[in-house]
mmCIF file of C-alpha atoms in Angstrom:
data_model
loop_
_atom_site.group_PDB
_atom_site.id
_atom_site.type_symbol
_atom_site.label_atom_id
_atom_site.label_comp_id
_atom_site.label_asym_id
_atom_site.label_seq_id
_atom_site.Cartn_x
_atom_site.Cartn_y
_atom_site.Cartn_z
ATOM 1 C CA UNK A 19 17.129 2.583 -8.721
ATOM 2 C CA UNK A 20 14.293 3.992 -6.799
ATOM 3 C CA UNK A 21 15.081 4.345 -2.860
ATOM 4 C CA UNK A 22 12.401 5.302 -0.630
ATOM 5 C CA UNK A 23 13.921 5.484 3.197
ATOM 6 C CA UNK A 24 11.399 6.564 6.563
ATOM 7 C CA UNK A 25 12.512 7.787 9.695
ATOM 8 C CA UNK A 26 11.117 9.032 12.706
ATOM 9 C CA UNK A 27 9.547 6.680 14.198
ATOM 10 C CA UNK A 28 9.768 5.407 17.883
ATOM 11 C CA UNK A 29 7.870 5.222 21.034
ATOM 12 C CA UNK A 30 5.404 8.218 21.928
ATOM 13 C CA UNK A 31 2.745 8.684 24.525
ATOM 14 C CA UNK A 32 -1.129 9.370 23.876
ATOM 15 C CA UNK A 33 -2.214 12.707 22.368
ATOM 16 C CA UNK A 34 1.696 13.469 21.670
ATOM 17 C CA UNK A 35 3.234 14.440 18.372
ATOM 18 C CA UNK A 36 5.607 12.580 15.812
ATOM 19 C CA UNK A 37 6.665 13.692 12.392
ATOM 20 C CA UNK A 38 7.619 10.794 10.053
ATOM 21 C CA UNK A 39 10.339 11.820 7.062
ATOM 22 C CA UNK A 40 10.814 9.406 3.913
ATOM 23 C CA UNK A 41 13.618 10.396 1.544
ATOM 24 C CA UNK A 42 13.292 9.833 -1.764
ATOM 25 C CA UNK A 43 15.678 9.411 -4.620
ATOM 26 C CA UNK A 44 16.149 7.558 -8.156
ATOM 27 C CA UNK A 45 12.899 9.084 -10.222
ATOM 28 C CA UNK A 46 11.673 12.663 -10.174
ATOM 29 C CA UNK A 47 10.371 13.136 -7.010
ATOM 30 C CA UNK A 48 8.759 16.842 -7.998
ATOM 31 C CA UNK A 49 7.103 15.002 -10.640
ATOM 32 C CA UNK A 50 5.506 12.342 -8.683
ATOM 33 C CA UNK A 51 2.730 12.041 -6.444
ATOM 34 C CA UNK A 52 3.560 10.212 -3.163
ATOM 35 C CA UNK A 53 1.680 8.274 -0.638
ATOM 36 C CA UNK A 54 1.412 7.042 3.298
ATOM 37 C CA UNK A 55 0.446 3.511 3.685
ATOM 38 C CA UNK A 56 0.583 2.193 7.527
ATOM 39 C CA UNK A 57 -0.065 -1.734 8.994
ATOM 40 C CA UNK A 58 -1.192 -2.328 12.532
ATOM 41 C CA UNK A 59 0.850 -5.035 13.860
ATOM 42 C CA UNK A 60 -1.031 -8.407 12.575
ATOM 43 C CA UNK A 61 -3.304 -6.399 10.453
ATOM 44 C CA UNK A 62 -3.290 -5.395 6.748
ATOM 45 C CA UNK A 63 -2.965 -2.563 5.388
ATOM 46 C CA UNK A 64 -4.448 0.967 5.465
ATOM 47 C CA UNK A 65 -4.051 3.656 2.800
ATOM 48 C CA UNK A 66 -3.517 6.979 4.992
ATOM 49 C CA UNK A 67 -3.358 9.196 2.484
ATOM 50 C CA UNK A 68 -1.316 10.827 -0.631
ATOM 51 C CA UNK A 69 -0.211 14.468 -2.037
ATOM 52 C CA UNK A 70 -0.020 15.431 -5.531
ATOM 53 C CA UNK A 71 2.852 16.976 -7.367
ATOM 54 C CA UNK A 72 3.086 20.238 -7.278
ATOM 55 C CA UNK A 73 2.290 20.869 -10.785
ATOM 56 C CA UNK A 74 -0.907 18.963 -10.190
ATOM 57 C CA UNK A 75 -1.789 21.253 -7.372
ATOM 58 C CA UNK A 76 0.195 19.354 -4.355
ATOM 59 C CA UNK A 77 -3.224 19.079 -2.434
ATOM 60 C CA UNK A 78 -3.158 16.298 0.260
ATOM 61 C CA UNK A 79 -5.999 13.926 0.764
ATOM 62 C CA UNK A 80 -6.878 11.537 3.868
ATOM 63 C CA UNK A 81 -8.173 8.410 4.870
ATOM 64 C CA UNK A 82 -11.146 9.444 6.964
ATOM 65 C CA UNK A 83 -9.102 7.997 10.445
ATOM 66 C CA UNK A 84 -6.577 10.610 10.443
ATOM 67 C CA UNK A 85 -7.973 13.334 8.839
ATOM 68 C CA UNK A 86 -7.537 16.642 10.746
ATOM 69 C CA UNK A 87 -4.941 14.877 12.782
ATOM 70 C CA UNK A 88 -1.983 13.757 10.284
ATOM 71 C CA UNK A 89 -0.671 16.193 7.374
ATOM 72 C CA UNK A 90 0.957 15.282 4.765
ATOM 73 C CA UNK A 91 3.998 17.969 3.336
ATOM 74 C CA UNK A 92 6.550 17.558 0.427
ATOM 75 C CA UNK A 93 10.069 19.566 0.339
ATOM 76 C CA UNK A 94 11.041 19.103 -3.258
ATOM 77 C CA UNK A 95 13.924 20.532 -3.238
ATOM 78 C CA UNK A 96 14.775 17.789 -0.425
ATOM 79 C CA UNK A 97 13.598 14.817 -2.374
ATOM 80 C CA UNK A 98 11.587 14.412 1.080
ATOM 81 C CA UNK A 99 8.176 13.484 1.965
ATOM 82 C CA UNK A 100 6.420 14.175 5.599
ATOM 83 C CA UNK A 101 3.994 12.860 7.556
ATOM 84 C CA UNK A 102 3.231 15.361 10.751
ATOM 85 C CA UNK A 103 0.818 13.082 12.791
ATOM 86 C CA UNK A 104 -0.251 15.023 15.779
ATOM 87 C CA UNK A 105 -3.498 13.541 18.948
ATOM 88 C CA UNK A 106 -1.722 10.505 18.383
ATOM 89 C CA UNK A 107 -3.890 7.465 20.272
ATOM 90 C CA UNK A 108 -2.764 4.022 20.975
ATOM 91 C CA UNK A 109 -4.617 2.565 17.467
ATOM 92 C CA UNK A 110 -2.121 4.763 15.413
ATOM 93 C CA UNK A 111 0.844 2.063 16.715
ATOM 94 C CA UNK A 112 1.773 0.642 13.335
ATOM 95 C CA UNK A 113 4.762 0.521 10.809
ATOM 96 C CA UNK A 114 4.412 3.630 7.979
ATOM 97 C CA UNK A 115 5.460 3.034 4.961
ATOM 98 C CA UNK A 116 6.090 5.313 2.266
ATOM 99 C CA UNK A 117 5.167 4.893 -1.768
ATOM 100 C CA UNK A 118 4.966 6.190 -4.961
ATOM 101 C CA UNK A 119 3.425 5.276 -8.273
ATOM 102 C CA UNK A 120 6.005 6.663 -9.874
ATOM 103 C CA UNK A 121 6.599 3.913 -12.928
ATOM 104 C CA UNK A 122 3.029 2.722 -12.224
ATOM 105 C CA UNK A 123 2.286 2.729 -15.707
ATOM 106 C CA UNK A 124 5.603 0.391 -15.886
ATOM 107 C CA UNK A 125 4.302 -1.743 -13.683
ATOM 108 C CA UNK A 126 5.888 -0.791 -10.153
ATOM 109 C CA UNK A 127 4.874 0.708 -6.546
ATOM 110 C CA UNK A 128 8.182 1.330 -5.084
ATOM 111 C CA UNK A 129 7.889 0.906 -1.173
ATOM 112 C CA UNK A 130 10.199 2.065 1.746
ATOM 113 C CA UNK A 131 11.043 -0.589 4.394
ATOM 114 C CA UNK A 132 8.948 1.523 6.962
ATOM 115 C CA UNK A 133 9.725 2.571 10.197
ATOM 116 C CA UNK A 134 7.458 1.954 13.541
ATOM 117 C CA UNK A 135 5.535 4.456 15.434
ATOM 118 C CA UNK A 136 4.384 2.681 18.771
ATOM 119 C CA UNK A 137 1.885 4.877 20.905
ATOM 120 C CA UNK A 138 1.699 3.714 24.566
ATOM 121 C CA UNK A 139 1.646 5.556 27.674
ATOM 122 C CA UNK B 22 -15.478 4.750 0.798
ATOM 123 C CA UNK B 23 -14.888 1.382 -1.375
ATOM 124 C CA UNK B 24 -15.012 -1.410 0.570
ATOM 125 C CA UNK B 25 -13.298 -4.173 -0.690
ATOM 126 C CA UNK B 26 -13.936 -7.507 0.747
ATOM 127 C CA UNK B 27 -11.852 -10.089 0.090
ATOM 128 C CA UNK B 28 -12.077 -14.037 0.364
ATOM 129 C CA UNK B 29 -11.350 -16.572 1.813
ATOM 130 C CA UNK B 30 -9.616 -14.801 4.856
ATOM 131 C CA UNK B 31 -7.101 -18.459 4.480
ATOM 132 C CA UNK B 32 -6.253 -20.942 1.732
ATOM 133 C CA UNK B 33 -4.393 -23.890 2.826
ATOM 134 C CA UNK B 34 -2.489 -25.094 -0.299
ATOM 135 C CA UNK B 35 0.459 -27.145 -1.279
ATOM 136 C CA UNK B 36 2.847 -26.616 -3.482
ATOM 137 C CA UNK B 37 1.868 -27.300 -6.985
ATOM 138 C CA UNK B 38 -1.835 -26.544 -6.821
ATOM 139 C CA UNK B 39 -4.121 -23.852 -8.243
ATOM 140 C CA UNK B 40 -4.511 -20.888 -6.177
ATOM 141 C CA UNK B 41 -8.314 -18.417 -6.479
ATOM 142 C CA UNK B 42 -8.421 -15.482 -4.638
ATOM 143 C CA UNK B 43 -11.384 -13.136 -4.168
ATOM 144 C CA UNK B 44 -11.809 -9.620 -4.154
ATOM 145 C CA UNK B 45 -15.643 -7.555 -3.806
ATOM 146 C CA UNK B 46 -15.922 -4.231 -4.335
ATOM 147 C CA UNK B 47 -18.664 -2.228 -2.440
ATOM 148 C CA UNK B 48 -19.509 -0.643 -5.760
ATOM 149 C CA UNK B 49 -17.696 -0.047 -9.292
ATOM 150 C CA UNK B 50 -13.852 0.347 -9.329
ATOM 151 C CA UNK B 51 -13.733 -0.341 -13.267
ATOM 152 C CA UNK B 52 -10.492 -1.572 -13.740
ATOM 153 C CA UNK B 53 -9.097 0.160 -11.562
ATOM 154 C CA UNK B 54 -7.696 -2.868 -8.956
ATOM 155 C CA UNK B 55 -4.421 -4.000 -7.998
ATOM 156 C CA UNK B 56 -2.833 -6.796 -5.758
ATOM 157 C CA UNK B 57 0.105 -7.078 -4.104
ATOM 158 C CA UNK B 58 1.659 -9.784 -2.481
ATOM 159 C CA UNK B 59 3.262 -9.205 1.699
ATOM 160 C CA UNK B 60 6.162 -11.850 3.136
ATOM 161 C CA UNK B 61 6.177 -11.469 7.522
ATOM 162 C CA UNK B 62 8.835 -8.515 7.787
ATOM 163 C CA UNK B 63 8.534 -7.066 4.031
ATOM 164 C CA UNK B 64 6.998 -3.999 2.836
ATOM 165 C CA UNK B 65 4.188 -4.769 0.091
ATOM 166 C CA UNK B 66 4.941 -5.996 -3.589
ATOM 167 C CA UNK B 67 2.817 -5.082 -6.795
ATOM 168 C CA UNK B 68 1.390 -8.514 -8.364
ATOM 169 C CA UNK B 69 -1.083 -7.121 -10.268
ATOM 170 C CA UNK B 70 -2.181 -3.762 -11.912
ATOM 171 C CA UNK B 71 -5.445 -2.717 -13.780
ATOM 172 C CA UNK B 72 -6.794 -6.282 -12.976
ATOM 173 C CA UNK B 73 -5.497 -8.468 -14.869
ATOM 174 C CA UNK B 74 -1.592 -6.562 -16.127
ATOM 175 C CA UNK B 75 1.332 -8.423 -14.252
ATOM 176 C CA UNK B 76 3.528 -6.469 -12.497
ATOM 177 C CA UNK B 77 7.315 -5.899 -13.584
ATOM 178 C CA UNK B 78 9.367 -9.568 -12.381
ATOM 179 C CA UNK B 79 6.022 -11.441 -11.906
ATOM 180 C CA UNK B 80 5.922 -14.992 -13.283
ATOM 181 C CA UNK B 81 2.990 -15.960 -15.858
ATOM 182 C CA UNK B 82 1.911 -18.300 -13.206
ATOM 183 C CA UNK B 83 -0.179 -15.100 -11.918
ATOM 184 C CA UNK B 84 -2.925 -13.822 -13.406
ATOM 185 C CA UNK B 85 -5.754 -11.382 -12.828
ATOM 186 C CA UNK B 86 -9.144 -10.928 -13.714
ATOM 187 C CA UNK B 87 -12.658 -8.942 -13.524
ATOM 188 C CA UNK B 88 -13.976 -5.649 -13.743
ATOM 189 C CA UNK B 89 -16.496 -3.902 -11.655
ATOM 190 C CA UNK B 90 -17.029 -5.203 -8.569
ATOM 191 C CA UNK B 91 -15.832 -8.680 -8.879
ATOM 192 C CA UNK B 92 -11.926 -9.564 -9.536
ATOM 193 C CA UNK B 93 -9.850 -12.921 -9.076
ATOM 194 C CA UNK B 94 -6.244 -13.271 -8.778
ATOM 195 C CA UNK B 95 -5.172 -16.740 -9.993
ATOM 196 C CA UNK B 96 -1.508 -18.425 -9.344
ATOM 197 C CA UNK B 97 -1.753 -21.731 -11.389
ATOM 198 C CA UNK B 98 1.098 -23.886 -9.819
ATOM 199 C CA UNK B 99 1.827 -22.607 -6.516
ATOM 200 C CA UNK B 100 5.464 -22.266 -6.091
ATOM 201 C CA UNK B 101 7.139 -22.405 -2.466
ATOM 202 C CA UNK B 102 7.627 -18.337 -2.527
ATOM 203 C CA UNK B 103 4.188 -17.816 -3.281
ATOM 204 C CA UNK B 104 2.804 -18.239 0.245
ATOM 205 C CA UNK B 105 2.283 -14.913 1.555
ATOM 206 C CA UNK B 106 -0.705 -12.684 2.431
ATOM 207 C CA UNK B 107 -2.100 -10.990 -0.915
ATOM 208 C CA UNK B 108 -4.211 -7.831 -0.939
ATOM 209 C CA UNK B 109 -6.373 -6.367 -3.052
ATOM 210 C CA UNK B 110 -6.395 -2.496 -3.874
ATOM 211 C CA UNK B 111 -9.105 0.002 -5.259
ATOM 212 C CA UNK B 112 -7.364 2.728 -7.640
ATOM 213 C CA UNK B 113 -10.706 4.104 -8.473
ATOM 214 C CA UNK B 114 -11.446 6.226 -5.968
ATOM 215 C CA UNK B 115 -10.132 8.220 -3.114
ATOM 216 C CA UNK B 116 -9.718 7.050 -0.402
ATOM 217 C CA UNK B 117 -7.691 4.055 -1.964
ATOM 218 C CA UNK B 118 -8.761 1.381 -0.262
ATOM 219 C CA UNK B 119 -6.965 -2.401 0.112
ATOM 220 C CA UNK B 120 -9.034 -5.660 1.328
ATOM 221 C CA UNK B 121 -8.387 -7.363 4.342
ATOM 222 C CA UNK B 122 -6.088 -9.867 3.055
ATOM 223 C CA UNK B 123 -6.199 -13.757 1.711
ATOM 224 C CA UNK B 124 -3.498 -15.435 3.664
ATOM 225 C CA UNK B 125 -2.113 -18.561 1.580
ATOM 226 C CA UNK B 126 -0.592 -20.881 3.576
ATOM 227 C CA UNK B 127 0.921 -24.340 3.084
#
Protein backbone atom coordinates (compact mmCIF):
# COMPACT_ATOMS: atom_id res chain seq x y z
CA UNK A 1 0.00 0.00 0.00
CA UNK A 2 1.37 3.30 -0.97
CA UNK A 3 2.00 5.74 2.18
CA UNK A 4 2.94 9.17 1.56
CA UNK A 5 3.43 11.04 5.21
CA UNK A 6 4.57 15.22 5.45
CA UNK A 7 6.04 16.83 8.24
CA UNK A 8 7.39 20.00 9.08
CA UNK A 9 5.05 22.17 9.07
CA UNK A 10 4.01 24.81 11.77
CA UNK A 11 3.92 28.43 12.43
CA UNK A 12 6.82 30.70 10.93
CA UNK A 13 7.30 34.40 10.61
CA UNK A 14 7.73 36.47 7.23
CA UNK A 15 10.91 36.02 5.16
CA UNK A 16 11.84 32.91 7.56
CA UNK A 17 12.69 29.41 6.47
CA UNK A 18 10.81 25.94 6.71
CA UNK A 19 11.77 22.66 5.16
CA UNK A 20 8.79 20.30 4.57
CA UNK A 21 9.79 16.25 4.56
CA UNK A 22 7.22 13.59 3.04
CA UNK A 23 8.21 9.95 3.49
CA UNK A 24 7.43 7.69 1.12
CA UNK A 25 6.97 3.97 1.06
CA UNK A 26 4.94 1.03 -0.76
CA UNK A 27 6.16 1.61 -4.68
CA UNK A 28 9.66 2.42 -5.85
CA UNK A 29 10.25 5.65 -4.79
CA UNK A 30 13.80 5.94 -6.94
CA UNK A 31 11.72 5.07 -9.77
CA UNK A 32 9.09 7.62 -9.46
CA UNK A 33 8.78 11.14 -10.05
CA UNK A 34 7.20 13.07 -7.12
CA UNK A 35 5.32 16.22 -6.71
CA UNK A 36 4.31 19.36 -4.22
CA UNK A 37 0.76 20.33 -4.40
CA UNK A 38 -0.31 23.13 -1.66
CA UNK A 39 -4.17 24.70 -0.87
CA UNK A 40 -4.62 28.10 0.66
CA UNK A 41 -7.12 27.77 3.29
CA UNK A 42 -10.66 28.08 1.30
CA UNK A 43 -8.91 27.97 -1.96
CA UNK A 44 -8.14 25.17 -4.46
CA UNK A 45 -5.38 23.91 -5.34
CA UNK A 46 -1.93 24.92 -6.69
CA UNK A 47 0.61 22.63 -8.36
CA UNK A 48 4.08 23.89 -6.79
CA UNK A 49 6.15 21.88 -8.50
CA UNK A 50 7.70 18.18 -9.15
CA UNK A 51 11.30 16.36 -9.54
CA UNK A 52 12.06 13.61 -11.78
CA UNK A 53 13.65 10.32 -10.96
CA UNK A 54 16.92 10.20 -10.99
CA UNK A 55 17.29 8.09 -13.94
CA UNK A 56 15.25 10.66 -15.79
CA UNK A 57 17.66 13.34 -14.78
CA UNK A 58 16.05 14.31 -11.16
CA UNK A 59 15.71 18.02 -12.43
CA UNK A 60 13.10 20.02 -10.39
CA UNK A 61 10.61 22.30 -11.99
CA UNK A 62 8.37 25.23 -10.41
CA UNK A 63 5.25 26.86 -10.47
CA UNK A 64 6.24 30.39 -11.40
CA UNK A 65 5.12 31.67 -7.46
CA UNK A 66 7.86 29.97 -5.79
CA UNK A 67 10.40 29.67 -8.11
CA UNK A 68 13.84 30.78 -6.79
CA UNK A 69 12.34 30.61 -3.37
CA UNK A 70 11.24 26.79 -2.71
CA UNK A 71 13.56 23.72 -3.83
CA UNK A 72 12.59 20.69 -4.26
CA UNK A 73 15.34 17.58 -3.14
CA UNK A 74 14.90 13.72 -3.11
CA UNK A 75 17.09 11.31 -0.70
CA UNK A 76 16.46 7.97 -2.30
CA UNK A 77 18.04 6.07 -0.24
CA UNK A 78 15.53 7.64 2.47
CA UNK A 79 12.38 6.98 0.55
CA UNK A 80 12.08 10.91 1.35
CA UNK A 81 11.02 13.84 -0.55
CA UNK A 82 11.83 17.72 0.47
CA UNK A 83 10.51 20.80 0.05
CA UNK A 84 13.15 23.68 1.38
CA UNK A 85 10.87 26.83 1.10
CA UNK A 86 12.92 29.76 2.11
CA UNK A 87 11.46 34.30 1.88
CA UNK A 88 8.50 32.73 3.08
CA UNK A 89 5.46 35.60 2.95
CA UNK A 90 2.14 35.42 4.53
CA UNK A 91 0.37 34.02 0.95
CA UNK A 92 2.57 30.81 1.29
CA UNK A 93 0.12 29.86 4.59
CA UNK A 94 -1.45 26.72 3.17
CA UNK A 95 -1.55 22.85 3.76
CA UNK A 96 1.35 20.93 1.38
CA UNK A 97 0.64 17.97 0.23
CA UNK A 98 2.78 15.52 -1.26
CA UNK A 99 2.07 13.10 -4.57
CA UNK A 100 3.16 10.83 -6.92
CA UNK A 101 1.96 9.37 -10.18
CA UNK A 102 3.39 6.45 -9.42
CA UNK A 103 0.50 3.79 -10.76
CA UNK A 104 -0.84 6.69 -12.87
CA UNK A 105 -1.09 4.56 -15.72
CA UNK A 106 -3.24 2.26 -13.17
CA UNK A 107 -5.31 4.79 -12.52
CA UNK A 108 -4.06 6.38 -9.09
CA UNK A 109 -2.41 9.75 -7.59
CA UNK A 110 -1.52 8.65 -4.20
CA UNK A 111 -1.72 11.79 -1.82
CA UNK A 112 -0.26 12.44 1.74
CA UNK A 113 -2.70 13.89 4.33
CA UNK A 114 -0.56 17.19 4.28
CA UNK A 115 0.72 19.09 6.91
CA UNK A 116 0.18 23.10 7.46
CA UNK A 117 2.69 25.77 7.06
CA UNK A 118 1.06 29.05 8.54
CA UNK A 119 3.24 32.29 7.90
CA UNK A 120 2.29 35.17 10.26
CA UNK A 121 4.31 37.52 12.12
CA UNK B 1 0.95 28.67 -18.32
CA UNK B 2 -2.50 26.68 -19.04
CA UNK B 3 -5.17 28.25 -17.63
CA UNK B 4 -7.91 26.19 -16.95
CA UNK B 5 -11.18 27.72 -16.21
CA UNK B 6 -13.68 25.88 -14.88
CA UNK B 7 -17.61 26.27 -14.55
CA UNK B 8 -20.01 26.90 -12.84
CA UNK B 9 -17.97 28.02 -9.69
CA UNK B 10 -21.50 26.11 -7.76
CA UNK B 11 -24.09 23.51 -8.73
CA UNK B 12 -26.87 23.13 -6.38
CA UNK B 13 -28.15 19.54 -6.91
CA UNK B 14 -30.09 16.87 -5.18
CA UNK B 15 -29.57 13.63 -4.89
CA UNK B 16 -30.51 11.66 -7.87
CA UNK B 17 -29.95 14.22 -10.60
CA UNK B 18 -27.48 14.64 -13.46
CA UNK B 19 -24.42 16.42 -12.63
CA UNK B 20 -22.18 18.68 -15.88
CA UNK B 21 -19.15 20.11 -14.98
CA UNK B 22 -16.95 22.40 -17.08
CA UNK B 23 -13.47 22.66 -17.68
CA UNK B 24 -11.60 25.43 -20.48
CA UNK B 25 -8.33 25.19 -21.31
CA UNK B 26 -6.37 28.41 -22.28
CA UNK B 27 -5.04 26.46 -25.22
CA UNK B 28 -4.56 22.60 -26.24
CA UNK B 29 -3.96 20.03 -23.41
CA UNK B 30 -4.87 17.01 -25.86
CA UNK B 31 -5.95 14.52 -23.65
CA UNK B 32 -4.02 15.22 -21.31
CA UNK B 33 -6.80 16.27 -18.30
CA UNK B 34 -7.69 14.84 -15.13
CA UNK B 35 -10.26 15.50 -12.24
CA UNK B 36 -10.28 14.80 -8.93
CA UNK B 37 -12.80 15.02 -6.48
CA UNK B 38 -11.88 17.09 -2.57
CA UNK B 39 -14.27 16.28 0.76
CA UNK B 40 -13.63 19.56 3.62
CA UNK B 41 -10.52 17.97 5.55
CA UNK B 42 -9.32 15.34 2.73
CA UNK B 43 -6.42 15.43 0.55
CA UNK B 44 -7.50 15.23 -3.30
CA UNK B 45 -8.91 11.98 -5.06
CA UNK B 46 -8.30 10.97 -8.83
CA UNK B 47 -11.90 10.77 -10.65
CA UNK B 48 -10.76 10.96 -13.87
CA UNK B 49 -7.57 10.42 -16.04
CA UNK B 50 -6.82 11.17 -19.80
CA UNK B 51 -10.40 12.69 -20.00
CA UNK B 52 -12.62 10.44 -20.09
CA UNK B 53 -10.58 6.89 -18.15
CA UNK B 54 -12.16 6.39 -14.58
CA UNK B 55 -9.99 6.23 -11.94
CA UNK B 56 -9.28 2.91 -9.86
CA UNK B 57 -12.75 2.49 -7.24
CA UNK B 58 -14.78 5.08 -9.28
CA UNK B 59 -18.40 4.14 -9.97
CA UNK B 60 -19.68 4.15 -13.79
CA UNK B 61 -21.91 6.88 -12.66
CA UNK B 62 -18.76 9.20 -13.64
CA UNK B 63 -17.73 9.88 -16.77
CA UNK B 64 -15.41 12.16 -18.71
CA UNK B 65 -15.20 13.73 -21.87
CA UNK B 66 -13.40 16.18 -24.53
CA UNK B 67 -10.20 16.86 -25.93
CA UNK B 68 -8.47 20.07 -26.58
CA UNK B 69 -9.61 22.75 -24.84
CA UNK B 70 -13.03 21.76 -23.87
CA UNK B 71 -13.74 18.70 -21.31
CA UNK B 72 -16.95 17.70 -19.18
CA UNK B 73 -17.08 15.55 -16.26
CA UNK B 74 -20.55 13.96 -15.97
CA UNK B 75 -21.99 12.04 -12.67
CA UNK B 76 -25.42 10.69 -13.93
CA UNK B 77 -27.32 10.01 -10.59
CA UNK B 78 -25.81 12.00 -7.97
CA UNK B 79 -25.25 9.91 -5.00
CA UNK B 80 -25.07 11.52 -1.35
CA UNK B 81 -21.00 11.12 -1.35
CA UNK B 82 -20.71 12.82 -4.46
CA UNK B 83 -21.00 16.38 -3.15
CA UNK B 84 -17.63 17.68 -2.94
CA UNK B 85 -15.52 20.29 -4.78
CA UNK B 86 -14.11 18.69 -8.16
CA UNK B 87 -11.08 20.04 -10.02
CA UNK B 88 -9.86 19.86 -13.14
CA UNK B 89 -6.05 19.23 -14.01
CA UNK B 90 -3.80 19.96 -17.15
CA UNK B 91 -1.13 16.99 -17.64
CA UNK B 92 0.01 18.56 -20.80
CA UNK B 93 2.24 20.91 -19.88
CA UNK B 94 4.47 22.17 -17.17
CA UNK B 95 3.49 23.94 -14.99
CA UNK B 96 0.52 21.46 -14.25
CA UNK B 97 -2.10 23.47 -13.72
CA UNK B 98 -5.75 22.59 -11.82
CA UNK B 99 -9.04 24.90 -12.31
CA UNK B 100 -10.52 26.75 -9.71
CA UNK B 101 -12.97 24.29 -8.63
CA UNK B 102 -16.93 23.39 -9.28
CA UNK B 103 -18.34 23.09 -5.84
CA UNK B 104 -21.50 20.64 -5.92
CA UNK B 105 -23.61 21.15 -3.28
CA UNK B 106 -27.01 19.81 -2.19
Amino acid sequence: EVQLVESGGGLVKPGESLRLSCAASGFTFSNAWMTWVRQAPGKGLEWLGCIKSKSDGETAEYAAPVKGRFFISRDDSKNTLFLQMNSLKTEDTAVYYCSTTYYYAAGRVDWGQGTLVTVSS
Amino acid sequence: EIVLTQSPATLSLSPGERATLSCRASQSVSSSLAWYQQKPGQAPRLVMYDASNRATGIPVRFSGSGSGTDFTLTISSLEPEDFAVYYCQQRSTRPLTFGGGTKVEI
